[in-house]
XYZ file of C-alpha atoms in Angstrom:
396
model
C 2.978 -15.154 77.901
C 6.532 -17.555 78.254
C 7.593 -18.341 81.376
C 10.766 -20.135 82.916
C 12.433 -21.807 85.733
C 15.668 -24.414 86.155
C 18.692 -23.864 85.022
C 18.646 -20.412 84.081
C 19.452 -19.630 80.846
C 23.089 -21.256 80.445
C 24.137 -20.994 76.884
C 26.432 -23.127 74.780
C 28.534 -23.323 72.238
C 26.547 -24.115 68.953
C 29.537 -26.568 67.607
C 30.079 -28.337 70.856
C 26.228 -28.612 71.014
C 25.669 -30.647 68.630
C 29.062 -32.228 68.741
C 27.094 -33.375 72.003
C 24.351 -34.861 70.127
C 26.205 -36.657 67.336
C 28.817 -38.569 69.860
C 25.028 -40.106 71.059
C 24.264 -41.484 67.204
C 20.648 -41.350 67.790
C 19.038 -38.552 65.219
C 17.634 -40.818 62.070
C 17.050 -44.044 63.991
C 13.945 -45.538 64.452
C 11.255 -45.584 67.160
C 11.734 -46.703 70.413
C 8.639 -47.673 72.449
C 10.248 -46.872 75.474
C 10.439 -43.431 74.618
C 7.512 -43.918 72.926
C 6.040 -44.382 76.503
C 6.837 -41.467 77.904
C 5.301 -39.192 75.113
C 2.054 -41.017 75.935
C 2.083 -40.781 79.476
C 2.814 -36.773 79.647
C -0.386 -36.774 76.557
C -2.710 -38.307 79.554
C -1.279 -36.434 81.811
C -1.498 -32.568 80.629
C -4.334 -33.821 77.972
C -2.653 -32.545 74.920
C -3.330 -33.611 71.519
C 0.307 -32.955 70.164
C 3.686 -34.805 71.885
C 7.019 -34.280 70.692
C 10.694 -34.933 71.574
C 12.281 -33.320 69.502
C 16.753 -33.022 68.652
C 17.498 -30.093 67.167
C 20.306 -31.474 64.494
C 22.228 -27.906 62.667
C 19.329 -26.721 60.222
C 15.740 -28.947 61.315
C 14.249 -30.653 64.467
C 14.467 -34.428 64.545
C 11.851 -35.997 66.653
C 12.753 -39.245 67.654
C 8.804 -39.610 69.200
C 6.204 -37.617 68.324
C 2.140 -37.544 68.619
C -0.477 -35.092 66.588
C 2.196 -33.537 64.557
C 2.177 -36.139 61.760
C 5.979 -35.637 60.884
C 9.321 -36.533 62.427
C 11.280 -33.365 61.248
C 10.320 -29.405 61.135
C 12.688 -26.502 59.996
C 14.405 -25.058 62.994
C 14.077 -21.938 61.934
C 11.246 -20.151 64.117
C 10.168 -23.276 65.923
C 9.540 -23.003 70.007
C 11.621 -26.035 70.903
C 14.805 -23.744 69.381
C 13.698 -21.377 71.516
C 14.434 -23.156 74.252
C 17.611 -24.798 74.404
C 18.691 -21.458 73.720
C 17.411 -20.877 77.150
C 18.559 -23.975 78.613
C 15.424 -23.663 80.004
C 11.798 -25.531 80.915
C 9.833 -23.114 78.331
C 5.685 -22.311 79.581
C 3.939 -20.341 76.668
C 0.090 -20.337 77.546
C -0.682 -18.850 74.740
C 1.477 -17.795 71.229
C -1.454 -15.404 69.665
C -0.884 -13.106 72.961
C 3.022 -12.587 73.378
C 5.706 -10.236 71.560
C 8.445 -13.468 70.741
C 5.836 -15.773 69.190
C 2.486 -13.682 68.040
C 3.781 -14.063 64.164
C 5.183 -17.421 64.323
C 4.930 -19.273 61.254
C 3.921 -22.417 64.448
C 1.193 -19.779 65.023
C -0.443 -18.361 62.803
C 0.098 -21.022 60.170
C -0.477 -24.566 60.660
C -0.990 -26.145 63.316
C -1.833 -22.128 65.278
C 0.629 -23.404 68.236
C -1.343 -21.685 71.453
C 0.245 -23.737 74.192
C 3.931 -24.780 74.108
C 6.055 -26.480 77.068
C 8.926 -27.720 76.863
C 11.415 -28.682 79.003
C 15.261 -28.404 77.662
C 16.989 -32.684 76.620
C 20.725 -33.137 77.764
C 23.787 -34.815 76.598
C 25.641 -36.856 78.601
C 28.479 -33.172 79.621
C 25.457 -31.114 79.820
C 24.447 -30.211 76.489
C 20.827 -28.860 75.559
C 20.088 -31.059 72.440
C 16.337 -31.867 72.522
C 13.451 -31.157 74.717
C 10.188 -32.686 75.701
C 7.138 -30.857 74.851
C 3.154 -30.959 74.801
C 1.681 -28.546 72.558
C -1.453 -27.694 71.591
C -4.320 -25.734 69.451
C -6.347 -23.855 72.786
C -4.501 -22.125 75.537
C -3.600 -24.159 78.719
C -1.982 -22.987 81.892
C 0.361 -25.470 84.210
C 0.777 -25.478 87.698
C 3.718 -25.731 90.377
C 3.692 -29.346 90.382
C 2.458 -29.527 86.139
C 5.833 -28.106 86.248
C 7.804 -30.379 88.080
C 6.066 -33.142 86.003
C 7.602 -31.819 82.772
C 10.459 -31.759 84.211
C 10.236 -35.257 85.734
C 9.284 -36.218 82.489
C 12.437 -35.152 80.189
C 15.034 -36.627 82.956
C 12.973 -39.599 82.009
C 13.825 -39.407 78.425
C 16.823 -37.917 78.550
C 17.564 -41.202 80.925
C 16.208 -43.502 77.756
C 18.427 -41.881 74.997
C 21.105 -42.051 77.185
C 20.812 -45.242 77.738
C 19.746 -46.349 74.422
C 23.763 -44.744 73.272
C 25.488 -46.829 76.071
C 23.881 -49.522 74.615
C 24.845 -48.445 70.935
C 28.538 -48.621 72.116
C 28.337 -51.221 73.606
C 27.207 -52.737 70.573
C 30.065 -51.981 68.638
C 31.962 -52.571 71.875
C 31.064 -56.564 71.715
C 30.836 -56.584 68.094
C 35.043 -56.280 68.197
C 35.674 -58.495 70.058
C 33.473 -61.526 68.414
C 36.277 -63.303 65.209
C 36.848 -60.972 62.037
C 39.057 -63.516 61.096
C 38.678 -67.069 61.312
C 42.199 -69.324 61.754
C 43.816 -70.308 58.768
C 44.253 -74.492 59.568
C 45.249 -76.960 56.380
C 42.967 -79.681 55.480
C 40.554 -78.083 58.311
C 37.435 -75.597 57.666
C 36.790 -73.749 60.075
C 33.166 -71.141 59.646
C 30.981 -69.093 62.620
C 28.890 -66.664 63.306
C 26.391 -64.390 65.654
C 22.715 -63.131 65.159
C 22.174 -61.265 68.350
C 18.342 -60.525 68.902
C 18.644 -56.772 70.291
C 21.327 -55.086 70.423
C 24.012 -56.778 73.275
C 23.778 -61.266 73.004
C 24.364 -63.356 76.312
C 26.248 -65.940 73.282
C 29.635 -65.849 71.677
C 32.682 -68.143 70.508
C 36.398 -67.676 69.887
C 37.963 -69.437 67.698
C 42.154 -68.910 67.574
C 45.555 -71.007 66.955
C 48.265 -72.089 69.910
C 51.790 -73.589 68.303
C 50.009 -76.195 66.008
C 46.609 -76.123 68.062
C 42.940 -74.466 67.438
C 41.089 -73.435 70.602
C 37.701 -73.355 70.349
C 34.953 -71.940 72.599
C 31.373 -71.452 72.892
C 29.487 -69.260 75.584
C 26.094 -68.707 76.752
C 25.645 -65.929 79.581
C 22.234 -66.947 80.657
C 19.573 -63.489 80.251
C 19.881 -60.887 77.366
C 20.628 -57.123 78.182
C 23.826 -55.348 79.334
C 24.616 -57.755 82.393
C 24.981 -61.420 80.756
C 27.178 -59.149 77.964
C 29.198 -58.193 80.312
C 29.642 -61.313 82.055
C 30.362 -63.287 78.588
C 33.018 -60.819 78.211
C 34.726 -61.726 81.256
C 34.580 -65.256 80.263
C 35.944 -64.898 77.122
C 38.808 -62.816 78.469
C 39.607 -65.869 81.615
C 39.795 -68.421 78.558
C 42.158 -66.676 76.474
C 44.543 -65.855 79.060
C 47.798 -67.911 78.956
C 46.313 -69.762 76.270
C 49.260 -72.938 76.309
C 47.607 -73.739 79.595
C 45.536 -77.219 79.126
C 40.935 -76.487 78.943
C 40.454 -77.986 81.981
C 43.076 -75.477 83.559
C 41.488 -72.461 81.911
C 37.601 -73.703 82.651
C 38.467 -73.976 86.349
C 39.525 -70.911 86.539
C 36.710 -69.092 84.014
C 34.425 -70.519 87.106
C 36.511 -69.799 90.180
C 36.065 -65.763 88.666
C 31.681 -66.490 88.286
C 31.783 -68.091 91.685
C 34.261 -64.983 93.577
C 32.905 -62.247 91.467
C 29.463 -63.098 90.666
C 27.781 -65.038 93.423
C 25.191 -62.212 94.550
C 24.092 -62.038 91.045
C 22.748 -65.796 90.356
C 24.146 -65.648 86.334
C 25.614 -68.849 85.043
C 27.311 -69.328 81.945
C 26.803 -73.027 79.776
C 29.914 -73.387 78.007
C 32.058 -76.255 75.703
C 35.870 -75.338 75.673
C 37.908 -77.211 72.842
C 41.101 -78.172 72.361
C 42.213 -79.553 68.255
C 44.709 -81.044 67.632
C 45.131 -80.840 63.945
C 47.516 -84.039 62.248
C 46.091 -86.304 64.563
C 41.916 -85.160 64.395
C 42.669 -85.549 68.490
C 39.359 -83.373 69.995
C 39.505 -82.594 73.512
C 36.600 -81.100 74.819
C 35.092 -79.683 77.703
C 30.946 -79.073 78.170
C 29.857 -77.728 81.040
C 26.241 -77.123 81.232
C 25.933 -76.602 77.414
C 25.254 -80.101 75.827
C 25.519 -78.623 72.377
C 27.942 -80.244 70.616
C 27.877 -82.445 68.815
C 29.661 -84.709 65.619
C 28.351 -85.039 62.590
C 30.517 -87.902 61.089
C 31.020 -88.882 57.515
C 28.906 -92.130 57.291
C 25.908 -89.274 58.519
C 25.410 -90.294 61.848
C 25.374 -88.064 65.093
C 27.674 -88.095 67.491
C 25.944 -85.905 70.717
C 29.611 -85.569 73.427
C 26.873 -84.548 76.271
C 27.880 -82.423 78.597
C 29.034 -83.757 82.081
C 28.703 -81.039 84.702
C 27.592 -78.562 85.818
C 27.180 -75.109 83.750
C 30.193 -72.745 85.029
C 29.195 -70.871 88.469
C 26.832 -73.632 89.536
C 28.909 -74.967 91.620
C 28.799 -72.665 94.551
C 29.457 -74.561 97.727
C 29.922 -77.902 96.346
C 32.635 -80.339 98.121
C 34.697 -81.379 96.799
C 34.587 -78.576 93.946
C 33.709 -80.469 90.594
C 36.638 -80.551 88.674
C 36.285 -81.152 85.041
C 37.697 -83.417 83.106
C 37.616 -83.038 79.060
C 36.587 -86.491 76.514
C 37.970 -87.826 73.918
C 37.366 -88.377 70.327
C 38.287 -87.489 66.491
C 37.326 -85.907 63.669
C 38.074 -88.020 60.789
C 38.327 -87.152 57.628
C 34.602 -85.680 56.246
C 33.563 -85.171 60.271
C 32.490 -81.998 61.704
C 32.056 -80.032 64.972
C 28.873 -78.072 64.793
C 28.249 -75.703 68.042
C 25.570 -73.474 68.167
C 23.875 -71.921 71.700
C 20.094 -72.975 71.771
C 18.779 -69.900 69.947
C 19.823 -72.258 67.172
C 16.698 -74.880 67.996
C 14.714 -72.381 67.620
C 14.652 -71.551 63.448
C 15.287 -75.405 62.790
C 13.063 -78.188 62.202
C 10.990 -79.532 64.262
C 9.978 -82.573 62.738
C 13.959 -82.970 61.881
C 16.788 -80.966 63.643
C 19.743 -83.521 62.810
C 18.348 -83.561 59.671
C 17.950 -80.065 58.757
C 21.759 -79.301 59.818
C 22.552 -82.536 57.436
C 21.224 -80.694 54.750
C 22.326 -77.214 55.214
C 25.501 -78.789 55.887
C 26.022 -81.106 52.899
C 24.168 -78.895 50.619
C 26.248 -75.513 51.873
C 29.425 -76.501 53.352
C 30.622 -74.875 56.409
C 30.432 -70.395 55.070
C 27.502 -71.666 53.925
C 25.754 -72.995 56.648
C 26.190 -70.049 59.055
C 25.153 -68.213 56.090
C 21.966 -70.108 56.814
C 21.429 -69.803 60.434
C 22.234 -65.754 60.515
C 19.748 -65.784 57.778
C 17.657 -67.804 59.906
C 17.462 -65.655 62.800
C 15.559 -63.154 61.217
C 12.916 -64.881 60.796
C 9.476 -64.354 62.949
C 10.807 -67.722 64.490
C 13.643 -66.803 66.112
C 13.765 -65.567 70.408
C 17.362 -65.951 71.432
C 20.125 -64.736 70.023
C 21.343 -67.682 67.807
C 25.683 -68.482 68.099
C 26.865 -71.604 65.847
C 30.807 -72.496 65.030
C 31.123 -75.600 62.451
C 34.714 -77.403 62.168
C 34.827 -80.075 59.096
C 37.942 -82.163 58.729
C 37.802 -82.276 55.054
C 38.086 -85.078 53.363
């Protein structure tokens, strides 16, 4: 017997439904532990050997996760999930071999010889039914009202995870678009930078901009991982980019004020390096707000650590008088290189000789090659955090 409850058979145009599924960009993505967890819970709670989170894609049903089915896709035609999506409601089939609709179904008379099926539709953000969470068995089952409610709740959990997954993908695309794709060209200098995220969203960022012949250099790290730090990083980037003619001390003070006013209740803070390079003279003005990972590699192989002299942005709330950050002034001589990084780089450097490691890479590969090497190391097992690196070298 096939039974239903829920949305009551509302039908959607197939093109609209497929477009909604395509818009999520979920098809053929790797398995997700969050969705896998829901599937494992469903298997345990319903006492079945098979569970699937199926998405209906044109002529196939593709499984974001599955237990006991042995394949991540199957034909859509004649599938129980296709029937559930077409009905757009909960479908419970206690014994498929005893129903007129499903007795001759190839999944009943053939492998895997299904008898029991219970599925609830998954919906795109616009309400279009795009797939199902379903539990299956080769033996008949009955479901209580409480179990039907549980299936709906688990399906809503999966639906939320899939929507979050899609939102993260969109956010990652936007974040990638905000990164510098072309670095300024400054006569007599080589400029390079790069970011590698451990997740889809990074709390690190760097920015490079040329304004009236002066190079602005920014590298910042919002504490934490995920969407929150990524949003904070984007806010700081936007603030520091506003009115590039401002002195860097004013730009940092404004970013600090915005963080303190808007994020006072979040306990978030941002470490940052904000610098201004005058190419002709090599003069470098730099403010380090709690970051302490900016260095100058001198042409003779020595290192000048431009240590932090102030608190991170967003941590000075309540200070009286308010902290005033003033730039440190130094100079890049011919052959010198400014190196700024996030703390994730420290995880992948030679722990016995990190300075020597950077020196060898820079002198052997140059700034561009050094960035490529850092991003390669970011894929290794020792990397645990986002990695962002900027190198500005004054040519000898």
